[in-house]
Coordinates of C-alpha atoms and ligand atoms in Angstrom, one line a residue:
X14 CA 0.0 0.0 0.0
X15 CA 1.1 3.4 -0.8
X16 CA 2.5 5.3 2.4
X17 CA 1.1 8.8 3.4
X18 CA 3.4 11.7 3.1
X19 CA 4.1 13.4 5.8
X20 CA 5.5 17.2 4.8
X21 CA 8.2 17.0 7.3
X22 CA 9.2 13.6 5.6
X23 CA 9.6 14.9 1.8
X24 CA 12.5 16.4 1.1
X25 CA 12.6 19.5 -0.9
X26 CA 16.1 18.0 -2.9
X27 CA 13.9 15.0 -3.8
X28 CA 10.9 17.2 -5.2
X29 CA 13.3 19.3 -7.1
X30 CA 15.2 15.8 -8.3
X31 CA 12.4 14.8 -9.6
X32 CA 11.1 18.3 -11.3
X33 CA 14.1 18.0 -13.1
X34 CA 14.7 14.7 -13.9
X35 CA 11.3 14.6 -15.4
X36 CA 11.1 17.7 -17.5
X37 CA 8.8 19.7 -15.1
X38 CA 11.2 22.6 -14.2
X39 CA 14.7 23.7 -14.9
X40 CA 17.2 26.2 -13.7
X41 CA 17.0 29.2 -16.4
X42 CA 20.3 29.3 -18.4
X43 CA 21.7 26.0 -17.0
X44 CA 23.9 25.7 -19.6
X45 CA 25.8 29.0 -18.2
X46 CA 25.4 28.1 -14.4
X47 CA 21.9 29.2 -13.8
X48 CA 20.6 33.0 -12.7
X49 CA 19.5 33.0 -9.2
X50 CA 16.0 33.7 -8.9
X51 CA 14.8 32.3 -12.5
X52 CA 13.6 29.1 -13.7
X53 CA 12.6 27.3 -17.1
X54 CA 9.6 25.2 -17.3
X55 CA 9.9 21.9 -18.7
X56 CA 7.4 20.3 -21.1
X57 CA 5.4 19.1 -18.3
X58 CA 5.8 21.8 -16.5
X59 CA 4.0 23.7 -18.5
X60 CA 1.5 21.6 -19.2
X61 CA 0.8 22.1 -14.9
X62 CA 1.3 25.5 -15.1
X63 CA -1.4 26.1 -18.4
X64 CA -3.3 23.6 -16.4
X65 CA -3.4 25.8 -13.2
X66 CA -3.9 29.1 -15.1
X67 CA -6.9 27.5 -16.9
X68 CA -8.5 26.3 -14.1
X69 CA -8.4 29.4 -12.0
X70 CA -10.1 31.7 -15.4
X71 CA -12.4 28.6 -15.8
X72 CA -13.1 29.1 -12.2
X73 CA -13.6 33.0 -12.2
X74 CA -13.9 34.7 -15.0
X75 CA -16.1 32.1 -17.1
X76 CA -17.7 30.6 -14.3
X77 CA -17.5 32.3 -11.4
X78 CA -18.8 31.6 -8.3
X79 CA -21.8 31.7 -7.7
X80 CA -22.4 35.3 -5.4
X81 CA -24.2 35.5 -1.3
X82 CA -27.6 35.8 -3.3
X83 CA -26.9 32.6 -5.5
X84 CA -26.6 34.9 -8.6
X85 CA -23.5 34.1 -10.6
X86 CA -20.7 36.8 -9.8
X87 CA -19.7 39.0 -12.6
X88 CA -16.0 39.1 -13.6
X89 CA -14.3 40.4 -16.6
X90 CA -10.7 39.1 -17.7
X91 CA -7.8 41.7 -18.9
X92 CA -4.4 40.8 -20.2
X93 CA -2.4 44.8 -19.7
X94 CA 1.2 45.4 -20.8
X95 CA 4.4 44.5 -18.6
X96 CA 5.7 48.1 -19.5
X97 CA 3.9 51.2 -18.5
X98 CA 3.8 54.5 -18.1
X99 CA 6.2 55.0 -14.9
X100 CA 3.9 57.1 -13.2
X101 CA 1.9 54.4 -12.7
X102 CA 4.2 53.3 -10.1
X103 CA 4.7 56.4 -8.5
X104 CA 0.8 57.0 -8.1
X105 CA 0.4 52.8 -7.0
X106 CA 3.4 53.6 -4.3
X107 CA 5.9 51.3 -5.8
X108 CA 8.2 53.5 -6.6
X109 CA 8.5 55.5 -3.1
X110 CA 7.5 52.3 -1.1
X111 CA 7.7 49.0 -2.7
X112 CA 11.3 48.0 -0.2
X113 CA 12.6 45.0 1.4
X114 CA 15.1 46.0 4.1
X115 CA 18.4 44.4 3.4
X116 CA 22.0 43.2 5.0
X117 CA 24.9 42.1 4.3
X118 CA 27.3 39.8 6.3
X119 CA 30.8 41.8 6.0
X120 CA 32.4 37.9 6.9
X121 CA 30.1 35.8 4.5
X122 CA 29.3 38.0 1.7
X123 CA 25.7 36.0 2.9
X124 CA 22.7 38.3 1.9
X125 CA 19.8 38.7 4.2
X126 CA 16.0 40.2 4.6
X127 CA 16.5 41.9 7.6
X128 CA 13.2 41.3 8.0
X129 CA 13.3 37.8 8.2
X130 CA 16.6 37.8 10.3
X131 CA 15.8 36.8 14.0
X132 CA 18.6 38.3 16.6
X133 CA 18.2 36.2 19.9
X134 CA 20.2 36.5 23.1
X135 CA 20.2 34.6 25.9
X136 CA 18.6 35.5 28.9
X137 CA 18.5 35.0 32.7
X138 CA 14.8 33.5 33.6
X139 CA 14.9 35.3 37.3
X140 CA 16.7 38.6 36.6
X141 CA 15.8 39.4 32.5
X142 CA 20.0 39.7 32.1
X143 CA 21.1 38.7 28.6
X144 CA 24.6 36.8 28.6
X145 CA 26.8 35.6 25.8
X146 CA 25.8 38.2 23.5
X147 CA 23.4 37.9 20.3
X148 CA 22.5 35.5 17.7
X149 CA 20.8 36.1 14.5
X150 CA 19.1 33.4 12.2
X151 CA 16.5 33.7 9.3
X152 CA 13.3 32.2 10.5
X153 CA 12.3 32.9 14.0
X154 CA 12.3 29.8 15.5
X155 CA 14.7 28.3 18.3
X156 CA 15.5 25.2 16.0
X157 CA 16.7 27.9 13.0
X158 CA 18.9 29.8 15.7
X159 CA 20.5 26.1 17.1
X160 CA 21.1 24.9 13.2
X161 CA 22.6 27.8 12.1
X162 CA 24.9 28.2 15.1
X163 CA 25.8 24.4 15.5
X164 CA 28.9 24.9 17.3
X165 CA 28.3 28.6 19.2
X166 CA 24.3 27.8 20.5
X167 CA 25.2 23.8 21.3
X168 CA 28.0 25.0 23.2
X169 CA 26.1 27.3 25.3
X170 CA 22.9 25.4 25.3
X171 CA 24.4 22.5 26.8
X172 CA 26.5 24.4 28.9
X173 CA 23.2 26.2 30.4
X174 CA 20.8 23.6 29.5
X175 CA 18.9 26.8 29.6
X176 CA 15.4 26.3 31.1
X177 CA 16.4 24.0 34.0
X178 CA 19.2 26.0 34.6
X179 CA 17.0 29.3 34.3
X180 CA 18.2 30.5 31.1
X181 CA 15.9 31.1 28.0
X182 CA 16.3 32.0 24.2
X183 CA 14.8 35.5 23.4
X184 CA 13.8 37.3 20.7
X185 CA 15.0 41.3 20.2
X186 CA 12.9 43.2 18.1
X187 CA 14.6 46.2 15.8
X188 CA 17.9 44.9 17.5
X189 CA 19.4 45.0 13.2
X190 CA 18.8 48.9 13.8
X191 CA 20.9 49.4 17.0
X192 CA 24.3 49.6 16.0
X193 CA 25.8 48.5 19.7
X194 CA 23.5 45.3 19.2
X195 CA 24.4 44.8 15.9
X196 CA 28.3 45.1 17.0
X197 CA 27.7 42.1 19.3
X198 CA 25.3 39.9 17.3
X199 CA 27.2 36.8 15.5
X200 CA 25.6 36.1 12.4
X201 CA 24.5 32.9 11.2
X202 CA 28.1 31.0 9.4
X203 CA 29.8 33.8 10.8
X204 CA 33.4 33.6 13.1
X205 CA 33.3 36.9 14.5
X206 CA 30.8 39.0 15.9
X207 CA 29.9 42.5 14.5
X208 CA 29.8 41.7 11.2
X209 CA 26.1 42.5 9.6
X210 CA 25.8 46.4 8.0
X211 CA 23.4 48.5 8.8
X212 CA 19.7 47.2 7.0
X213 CA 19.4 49.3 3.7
X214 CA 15.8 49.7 1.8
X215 CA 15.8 48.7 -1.4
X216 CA 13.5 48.8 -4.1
X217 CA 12.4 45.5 -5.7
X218 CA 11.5 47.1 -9.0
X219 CA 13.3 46.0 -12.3
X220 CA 14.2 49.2 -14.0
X221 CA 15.0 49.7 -17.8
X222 CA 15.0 51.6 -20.5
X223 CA 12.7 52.4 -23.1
X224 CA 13.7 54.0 -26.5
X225 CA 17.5 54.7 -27.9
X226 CA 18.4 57.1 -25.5
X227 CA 19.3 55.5 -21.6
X228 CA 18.6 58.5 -19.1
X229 CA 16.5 59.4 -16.7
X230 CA 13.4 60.4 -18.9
X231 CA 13.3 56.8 -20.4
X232 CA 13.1 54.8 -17.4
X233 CA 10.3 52.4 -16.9
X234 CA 9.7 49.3 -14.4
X235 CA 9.1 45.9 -15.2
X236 CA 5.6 45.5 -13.4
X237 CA 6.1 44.2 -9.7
X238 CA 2.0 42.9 -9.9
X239 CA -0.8 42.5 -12.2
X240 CA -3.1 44.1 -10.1
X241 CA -2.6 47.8 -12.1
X242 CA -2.6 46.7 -15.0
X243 CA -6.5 45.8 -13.9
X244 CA -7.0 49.2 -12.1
X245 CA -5.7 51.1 -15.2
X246 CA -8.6 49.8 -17.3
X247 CA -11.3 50.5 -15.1
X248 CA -12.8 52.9 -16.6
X249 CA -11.9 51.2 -20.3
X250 CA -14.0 48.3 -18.7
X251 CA -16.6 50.1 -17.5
X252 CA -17.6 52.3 -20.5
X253 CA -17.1 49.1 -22.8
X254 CA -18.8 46.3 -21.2
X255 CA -22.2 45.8 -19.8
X256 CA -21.0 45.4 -16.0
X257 CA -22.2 47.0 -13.1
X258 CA -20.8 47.2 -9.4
X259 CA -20.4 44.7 -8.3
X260 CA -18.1 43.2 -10.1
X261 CA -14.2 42.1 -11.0
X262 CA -11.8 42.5 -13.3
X263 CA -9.0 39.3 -13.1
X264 CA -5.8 39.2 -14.9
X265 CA -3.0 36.4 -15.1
X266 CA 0.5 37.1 -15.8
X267 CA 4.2 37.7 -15.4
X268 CA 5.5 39.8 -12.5
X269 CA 9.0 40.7 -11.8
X270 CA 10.5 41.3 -8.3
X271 CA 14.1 42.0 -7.6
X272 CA 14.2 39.9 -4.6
X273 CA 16.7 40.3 -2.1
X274 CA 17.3 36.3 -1.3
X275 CA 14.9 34.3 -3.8
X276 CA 15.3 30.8 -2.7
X277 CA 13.0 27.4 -1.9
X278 CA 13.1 26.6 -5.7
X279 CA 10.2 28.5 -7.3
X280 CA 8.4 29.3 -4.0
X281 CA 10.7 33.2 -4.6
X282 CA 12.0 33.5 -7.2
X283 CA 12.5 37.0 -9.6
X284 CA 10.5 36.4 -12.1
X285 CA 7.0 35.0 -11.8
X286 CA 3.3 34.7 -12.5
X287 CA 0.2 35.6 -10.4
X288 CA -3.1 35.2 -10.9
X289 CA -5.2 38.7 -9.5
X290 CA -8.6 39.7 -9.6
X291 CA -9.8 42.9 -8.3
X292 CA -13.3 43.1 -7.1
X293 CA -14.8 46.5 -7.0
X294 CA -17.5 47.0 -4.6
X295 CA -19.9 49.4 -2.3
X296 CA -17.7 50.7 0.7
X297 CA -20.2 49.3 2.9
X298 CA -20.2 45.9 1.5
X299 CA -16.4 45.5 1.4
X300 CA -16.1 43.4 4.7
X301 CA -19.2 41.3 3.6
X302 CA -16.9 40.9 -0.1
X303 CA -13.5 40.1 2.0
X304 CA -15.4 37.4 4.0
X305 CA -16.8 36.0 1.0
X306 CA -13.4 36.0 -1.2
X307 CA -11.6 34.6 2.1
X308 CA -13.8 31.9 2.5
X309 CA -13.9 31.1 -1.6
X310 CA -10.3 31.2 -2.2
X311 CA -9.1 28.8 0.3
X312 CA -11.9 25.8 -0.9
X313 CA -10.8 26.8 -4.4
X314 CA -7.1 25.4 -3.4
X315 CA -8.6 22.5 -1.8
X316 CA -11.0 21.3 -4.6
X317 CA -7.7 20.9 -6.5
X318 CA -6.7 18.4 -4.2
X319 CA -4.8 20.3 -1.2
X320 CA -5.4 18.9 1.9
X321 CA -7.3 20.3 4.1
X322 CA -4.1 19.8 6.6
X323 CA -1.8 21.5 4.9
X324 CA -3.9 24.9 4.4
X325 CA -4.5 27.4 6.8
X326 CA -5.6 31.1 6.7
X327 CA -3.4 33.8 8.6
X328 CA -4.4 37.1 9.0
X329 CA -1.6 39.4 8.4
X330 CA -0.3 41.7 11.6
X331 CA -0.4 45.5 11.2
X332 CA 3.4 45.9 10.9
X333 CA 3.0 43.7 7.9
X334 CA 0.4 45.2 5.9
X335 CA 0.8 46.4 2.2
X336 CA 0.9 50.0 1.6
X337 CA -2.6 49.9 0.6
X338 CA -4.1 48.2 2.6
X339 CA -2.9 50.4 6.0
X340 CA -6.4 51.5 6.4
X341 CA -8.7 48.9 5.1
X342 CA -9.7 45.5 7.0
X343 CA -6.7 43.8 6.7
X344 CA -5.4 40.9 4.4
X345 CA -5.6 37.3 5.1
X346 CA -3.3 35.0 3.6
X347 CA -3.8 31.4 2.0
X348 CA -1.0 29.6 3.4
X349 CA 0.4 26.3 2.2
X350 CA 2.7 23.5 4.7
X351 CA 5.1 23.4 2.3
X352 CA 8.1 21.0 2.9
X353 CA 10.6 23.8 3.0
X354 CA 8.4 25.4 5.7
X355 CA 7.3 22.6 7.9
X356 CA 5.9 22.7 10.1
X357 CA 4.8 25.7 9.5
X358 CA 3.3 27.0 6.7
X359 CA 4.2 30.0 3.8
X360 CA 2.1 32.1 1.8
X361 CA 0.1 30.8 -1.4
X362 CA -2.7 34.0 -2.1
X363 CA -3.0 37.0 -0.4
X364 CA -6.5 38.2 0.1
X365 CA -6.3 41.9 0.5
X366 CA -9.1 44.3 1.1
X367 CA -7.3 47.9 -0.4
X368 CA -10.0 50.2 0.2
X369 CA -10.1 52.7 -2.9
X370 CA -6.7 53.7 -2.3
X371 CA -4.9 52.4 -5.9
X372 CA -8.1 54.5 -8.0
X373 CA -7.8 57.7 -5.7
X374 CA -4.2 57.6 -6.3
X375 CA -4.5 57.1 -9.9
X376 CA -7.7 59.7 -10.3
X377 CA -5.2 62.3 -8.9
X378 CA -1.8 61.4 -10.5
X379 CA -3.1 61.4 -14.0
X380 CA -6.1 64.0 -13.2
X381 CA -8.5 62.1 -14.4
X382 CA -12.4 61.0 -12.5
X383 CA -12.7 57.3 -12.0
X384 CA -15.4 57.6 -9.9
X385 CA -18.6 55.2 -10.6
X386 CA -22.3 56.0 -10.4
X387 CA -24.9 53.5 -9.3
X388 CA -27.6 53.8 -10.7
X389 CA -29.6 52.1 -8.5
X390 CA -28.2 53.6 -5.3
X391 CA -28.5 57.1 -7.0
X392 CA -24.6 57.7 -5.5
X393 CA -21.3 58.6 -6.8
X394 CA -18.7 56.7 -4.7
X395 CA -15.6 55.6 -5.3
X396 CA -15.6 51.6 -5.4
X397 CA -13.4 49.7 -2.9
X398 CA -11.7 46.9 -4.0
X399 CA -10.8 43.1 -2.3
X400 CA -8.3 41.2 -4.1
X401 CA -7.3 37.6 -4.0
X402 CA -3.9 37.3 -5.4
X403 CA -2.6 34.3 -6.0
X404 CA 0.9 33.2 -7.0
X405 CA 0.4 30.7 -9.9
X406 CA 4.2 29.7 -9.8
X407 CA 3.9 28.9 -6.1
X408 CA 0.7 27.4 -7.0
X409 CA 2.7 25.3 -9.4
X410 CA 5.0 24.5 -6.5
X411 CA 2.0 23.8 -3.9
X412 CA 0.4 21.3 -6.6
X413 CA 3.6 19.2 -6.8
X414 CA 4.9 18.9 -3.5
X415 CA 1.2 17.8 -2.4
X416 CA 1.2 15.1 -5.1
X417 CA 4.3 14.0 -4.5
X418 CA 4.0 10.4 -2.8
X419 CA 6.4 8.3 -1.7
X420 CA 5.9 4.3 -2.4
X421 CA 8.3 1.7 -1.6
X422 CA 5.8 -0.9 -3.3
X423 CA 6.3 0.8 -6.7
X424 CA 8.9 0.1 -9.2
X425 CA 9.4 4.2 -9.3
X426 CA 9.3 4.7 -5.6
X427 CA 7.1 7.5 -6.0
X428 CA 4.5 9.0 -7.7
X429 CA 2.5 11.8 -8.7
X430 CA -0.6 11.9 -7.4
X431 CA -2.1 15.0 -9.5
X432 CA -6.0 15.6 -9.6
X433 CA -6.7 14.7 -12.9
X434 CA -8.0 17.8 -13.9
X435 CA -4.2 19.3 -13.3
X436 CA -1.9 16.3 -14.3
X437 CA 0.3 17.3 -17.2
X438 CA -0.5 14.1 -19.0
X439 CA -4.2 12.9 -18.6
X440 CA -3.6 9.3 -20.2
X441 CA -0.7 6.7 -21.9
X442 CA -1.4 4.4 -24.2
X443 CA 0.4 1.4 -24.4
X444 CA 0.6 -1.2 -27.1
X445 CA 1.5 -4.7 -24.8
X446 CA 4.1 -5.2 -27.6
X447 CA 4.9 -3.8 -30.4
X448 CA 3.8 -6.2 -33.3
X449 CA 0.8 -8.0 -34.0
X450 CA -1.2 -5.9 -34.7
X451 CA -1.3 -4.0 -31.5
X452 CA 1.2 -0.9 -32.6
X453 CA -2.0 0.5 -35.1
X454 CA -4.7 -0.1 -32.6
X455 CA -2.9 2.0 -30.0
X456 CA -1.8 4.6 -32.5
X457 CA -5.7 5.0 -33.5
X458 CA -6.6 5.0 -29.9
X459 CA -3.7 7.9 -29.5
X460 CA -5.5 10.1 -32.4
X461 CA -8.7 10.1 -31.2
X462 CA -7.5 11.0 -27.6
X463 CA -5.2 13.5 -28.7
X464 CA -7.8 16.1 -30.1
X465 CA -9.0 16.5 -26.8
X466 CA -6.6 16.1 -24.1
X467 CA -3.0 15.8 -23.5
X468 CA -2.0 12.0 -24.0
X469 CA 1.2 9.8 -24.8
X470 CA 1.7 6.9 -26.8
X471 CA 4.7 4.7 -25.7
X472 CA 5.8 1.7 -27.3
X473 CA 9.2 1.2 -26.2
X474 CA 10.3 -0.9 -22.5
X475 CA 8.6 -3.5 -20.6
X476 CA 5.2 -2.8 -19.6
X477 CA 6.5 -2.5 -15.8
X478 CA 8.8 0.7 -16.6
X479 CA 6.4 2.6 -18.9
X480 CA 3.7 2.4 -16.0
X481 CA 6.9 3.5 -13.8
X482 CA 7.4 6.2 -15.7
X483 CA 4.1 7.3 -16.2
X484 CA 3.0 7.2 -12.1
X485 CA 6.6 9.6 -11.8
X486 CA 4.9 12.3 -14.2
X487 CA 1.5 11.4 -12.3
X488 CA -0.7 10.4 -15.8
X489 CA -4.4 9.3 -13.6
X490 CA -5.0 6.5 -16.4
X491 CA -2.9 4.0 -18.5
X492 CA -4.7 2.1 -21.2
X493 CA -3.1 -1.3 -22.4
X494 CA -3.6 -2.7 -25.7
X495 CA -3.1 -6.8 -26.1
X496 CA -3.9 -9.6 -27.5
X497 CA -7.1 -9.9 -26.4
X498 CA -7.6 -6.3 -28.0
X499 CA -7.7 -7.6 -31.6
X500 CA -10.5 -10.4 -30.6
X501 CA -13.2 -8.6 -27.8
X502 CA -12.3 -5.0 -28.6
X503 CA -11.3 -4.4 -25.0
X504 CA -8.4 -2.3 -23.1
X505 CA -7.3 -2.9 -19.8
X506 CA -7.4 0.9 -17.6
X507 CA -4.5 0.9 -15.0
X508 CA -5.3 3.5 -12.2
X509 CA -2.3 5.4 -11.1
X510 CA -3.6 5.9 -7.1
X511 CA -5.3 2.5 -6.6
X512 CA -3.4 0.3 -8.8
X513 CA -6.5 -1.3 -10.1
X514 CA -6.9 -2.1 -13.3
X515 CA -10.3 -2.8 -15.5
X516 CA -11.3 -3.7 -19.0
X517 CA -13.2 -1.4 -20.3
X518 CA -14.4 -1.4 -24.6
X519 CA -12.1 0.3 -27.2
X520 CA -14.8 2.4 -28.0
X521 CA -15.6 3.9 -24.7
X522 CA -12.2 5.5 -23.7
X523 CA -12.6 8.6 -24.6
X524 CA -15.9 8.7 -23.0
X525 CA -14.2 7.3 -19.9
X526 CA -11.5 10.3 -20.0
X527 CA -13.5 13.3 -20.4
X528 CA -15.6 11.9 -17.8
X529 CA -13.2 11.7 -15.1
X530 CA -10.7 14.9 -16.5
X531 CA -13.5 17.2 -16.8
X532 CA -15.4 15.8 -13.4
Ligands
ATP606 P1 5.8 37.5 0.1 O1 5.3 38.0 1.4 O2 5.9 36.0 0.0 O3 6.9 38.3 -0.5 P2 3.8 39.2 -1.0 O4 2.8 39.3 0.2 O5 4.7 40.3 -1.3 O6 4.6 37.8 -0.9 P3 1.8 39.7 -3.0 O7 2.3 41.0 -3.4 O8 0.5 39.7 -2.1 O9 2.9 38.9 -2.3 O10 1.6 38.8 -4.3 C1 0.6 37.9 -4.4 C2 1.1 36.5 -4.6 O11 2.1 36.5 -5.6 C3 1.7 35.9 -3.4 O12 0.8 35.3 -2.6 C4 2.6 34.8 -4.0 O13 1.9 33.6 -4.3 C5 3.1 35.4 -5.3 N1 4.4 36.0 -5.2 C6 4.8 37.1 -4.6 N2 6.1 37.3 -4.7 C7 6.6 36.1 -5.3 C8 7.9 35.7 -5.7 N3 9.0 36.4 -5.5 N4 8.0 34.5 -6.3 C9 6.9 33.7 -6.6 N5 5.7 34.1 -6.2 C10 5.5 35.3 -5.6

């Protein structure tokens, strides 16, 4: 029987081992040692990825869900440029406030979020007193600080067996900023003490150039989200098509962030794509709308098979909200147990109520009303606006580590165990042997599947290591051809999760796989 994963069992090396060794996703320019922050996707990585993207415009901008009243939501799709005008970003806040705070390790030439960098000293349980100075580690958890200090924190911790000997591990907050603590903090790798600068902002915006002439008057940004692109055509949307508040525009594309430390294969990388939609709506019926897109989003993820266990909802703290979303009811966050994270979790979709603040901001940078009239309210407002956005490359990333299943009883030792809806490859098609016969059935078999779904005919290897093969890539459905093929007009369907296998007629396959793939 197969085994159940457990996410703090799965490796993240394996998962990306097998990405690669099976054509889902490659490090960009490999052949010159990679880029950091970039990545290729393979032919069956792309396959996923369309496969994601699809479902999530299937799901809300041709059928949406069905709204609080049981009337089917109204949403819109865009696709907007990469490049705009570059006062788009200044108006959206990007430009004056879209910054990670950063360090550097002097020692290491190690790159940090300060952000995300913990400093920890050791403290006294009955007097508060902090002895043997300060420890930084990325993550904020006592287990980061001991594995990134082996030597240093063991030392100490046995030395104090802290707790029973009235010693405890405690965070300092802002402790990067204070240069006397940061003079006494050892950094994670580090020998010495003292060696992290001062945290820097800097913005995550690609710049470049547009035109023949590189100065200051040409520069433009790479888009950081999709989400303006979507408030830029508001008013394009609203004078052309028949929609009325409220309603939302969605949008699917690349965004590009200059990340200070991408890492955790795609999870962060520099280049990526999200999947946004912007729901414009009353004021007062905002926090109704944020519920609602809360509650939708997260049983979206799991009716594409992620477990209920590894998904949880976090609203975000104050210190960590968006620019625009400072005064609005907050932003909740999808959040997925990825292995890399276990056992805690990291962020999948954002939900984000943002008041009105990206149209006011764009109404009075480019001077121009974007106010909406209701008709049946008999008001001018300005619309506020809840977003889910989701990443659809950490989507990509959440899909595969959840279908990834070990199984010692399998000839692969693992497989895929994709929702067939998602799977790269829907079906293989195996001729038993190939002669007799057996070779033209299958190919006919493979043309009439082909015109409607992703399938693979494979004639080569013993039965056992195409099946192997196949469960690695996570195909749902294998259909044999054999002898008893050519005489009863029957295949036999091998099912990747179960193992079973049935004979069902020739003739009734492709009824069989649009049933299951579109169900
Ligand atoms: P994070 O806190 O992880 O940096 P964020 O809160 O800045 O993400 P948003 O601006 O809300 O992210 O973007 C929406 C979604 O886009 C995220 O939930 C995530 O899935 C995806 N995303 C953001 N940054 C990256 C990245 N560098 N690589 C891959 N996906 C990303």
């Amino acid at each position: 029987m197969p085994t159940e994963t457990s996410r703090t069992t799965v490796s993240m090396e394996e998962i990306v081992a097998l990405c690669k060794r099976r054509g889902f996703i490659f490090p960009a320019s490999e052949l010159y040692g990679g880029i950091n922050g970039f990545w290729d996707y393979g032919p069956l990585g792309t396959e996923l990825k369309n496969n994601l993207r699809d479902a999530w415009w299937n799901d809300m901008v041709r059928c949406p869900p069905a709204g609080p009243d049981g009337n089917a939501l109204s949403i819109v799709g865009v696709d907007s440029s990469i490049v705009q005008n570059p006062r788009v970003w200044e108006a959206s806040g990007h430009v004056g406030g879209f910054n990670d705070p950063m360090v550097d390790d002097r020692e290491t030439k190690a790159r940090y979020r300060a952000d995300q960098l913990t400093v920890f000293t050791i403290e006294r349980l009955d007097t508060g007193a902090h002895v043997g100075g300060y420890f930084a580690a990325e993550g904020a958890d006592d287990a980061q600080l001991i594995a990134t200090h082996k030597k240093s924190i063991a030392s100490l911790i046995r030395k104090f067996d802290l707790e029973t000997c009235g010693y405890r591990l405690v965070p300092v907050p802002g402790a990067l900023d204070d240069s006397t603590i940061r003079g006494a903090t050892l950094a994670p790798g580090a020998k010495e003490r003292g060696t992290l600068t001062e945290p820097r902002q800097f913005n995550l915006m690609f710049k470049t150039y547009v035109g023949a002439v590189q100065d200051e008057d040409s520069v433009a940004y790479l888009r950081p989200e999709t989400a303006q692109g979507i408030f830029l055509n508001f008013k394009n949307v609203l004078d052309t098509m028949r929609v009325r508040i409220p309603f939302g525009i969605a949008q699917i594309g690349k965004a590009f962030r200059n990340e200070v430390t991408p890492r955790n294969f795609i999870f962060r990388s520099r280049e990526f794509e999200q999947m946004e939609m912007e729901w414009f709506c009353h004021p007062d019926e905002a926090p109704q709308w944020y519920e609602f897109w809360c509650d939708r989003r997260r049983t979206w993820w799991q009716s594409l098979g992620l477990s209920d266990e590894n998904l949880c909802m976090r609203s975000h703290d104050d210190d960590e909200r968006a620019h625009y979303a400072k005064t609005g009811c907050g932003t909740f966050d999808v959040e997925y147990r990825f292995p890399f994270t276990a056992p805690g979790f990291g962020e999948l979709e954002g939900v984000a109520h943002r008041t009105d603040f990206d149209l006011k901001q764009h109404q009075q940078h480019a001077g121009v009303k974007l106010e909406y009239f209701d008709q049946e309210r008999n008001e001018r407002y300005m619309p506020h606006v809840i977003e889910p956005a989701a990443g659809l490359s950490r989507g990509v990333l959440a899909l595969i580590c959840e279908a990834y299943t070990p199984d010692p009883d399998r000839p692969s030792k693992v497989y895929m165990k994709f929702n067939p809806r998602l799977a790269p490859i829907k079906a293989a098609i195996f001729p038993l042997v190939n002669k007799d016969g057996m070779p033209e059935v299958a190919a006919r078999l493979h043309d009439e599947l082909r015109a409607n779904h992703p399938v693979q005919l494979d004639v080569k290897q013993n039965i056992g290591k195409r099946y192997a093969r196949m469960d690695e890539v996570g195909t749902p459905y294998c259909f044999t051809i054999d002898a008893d093929t050519l005489t009863d007009q029957t295949v036999t369907v091998r099912h990747r999760d179960s193992l079973q296998q049935e004979r069902i007629g020739l003739d009734h396959v492709a009824a069989f796989l649009d049933e299951r793939i579109s169900g």
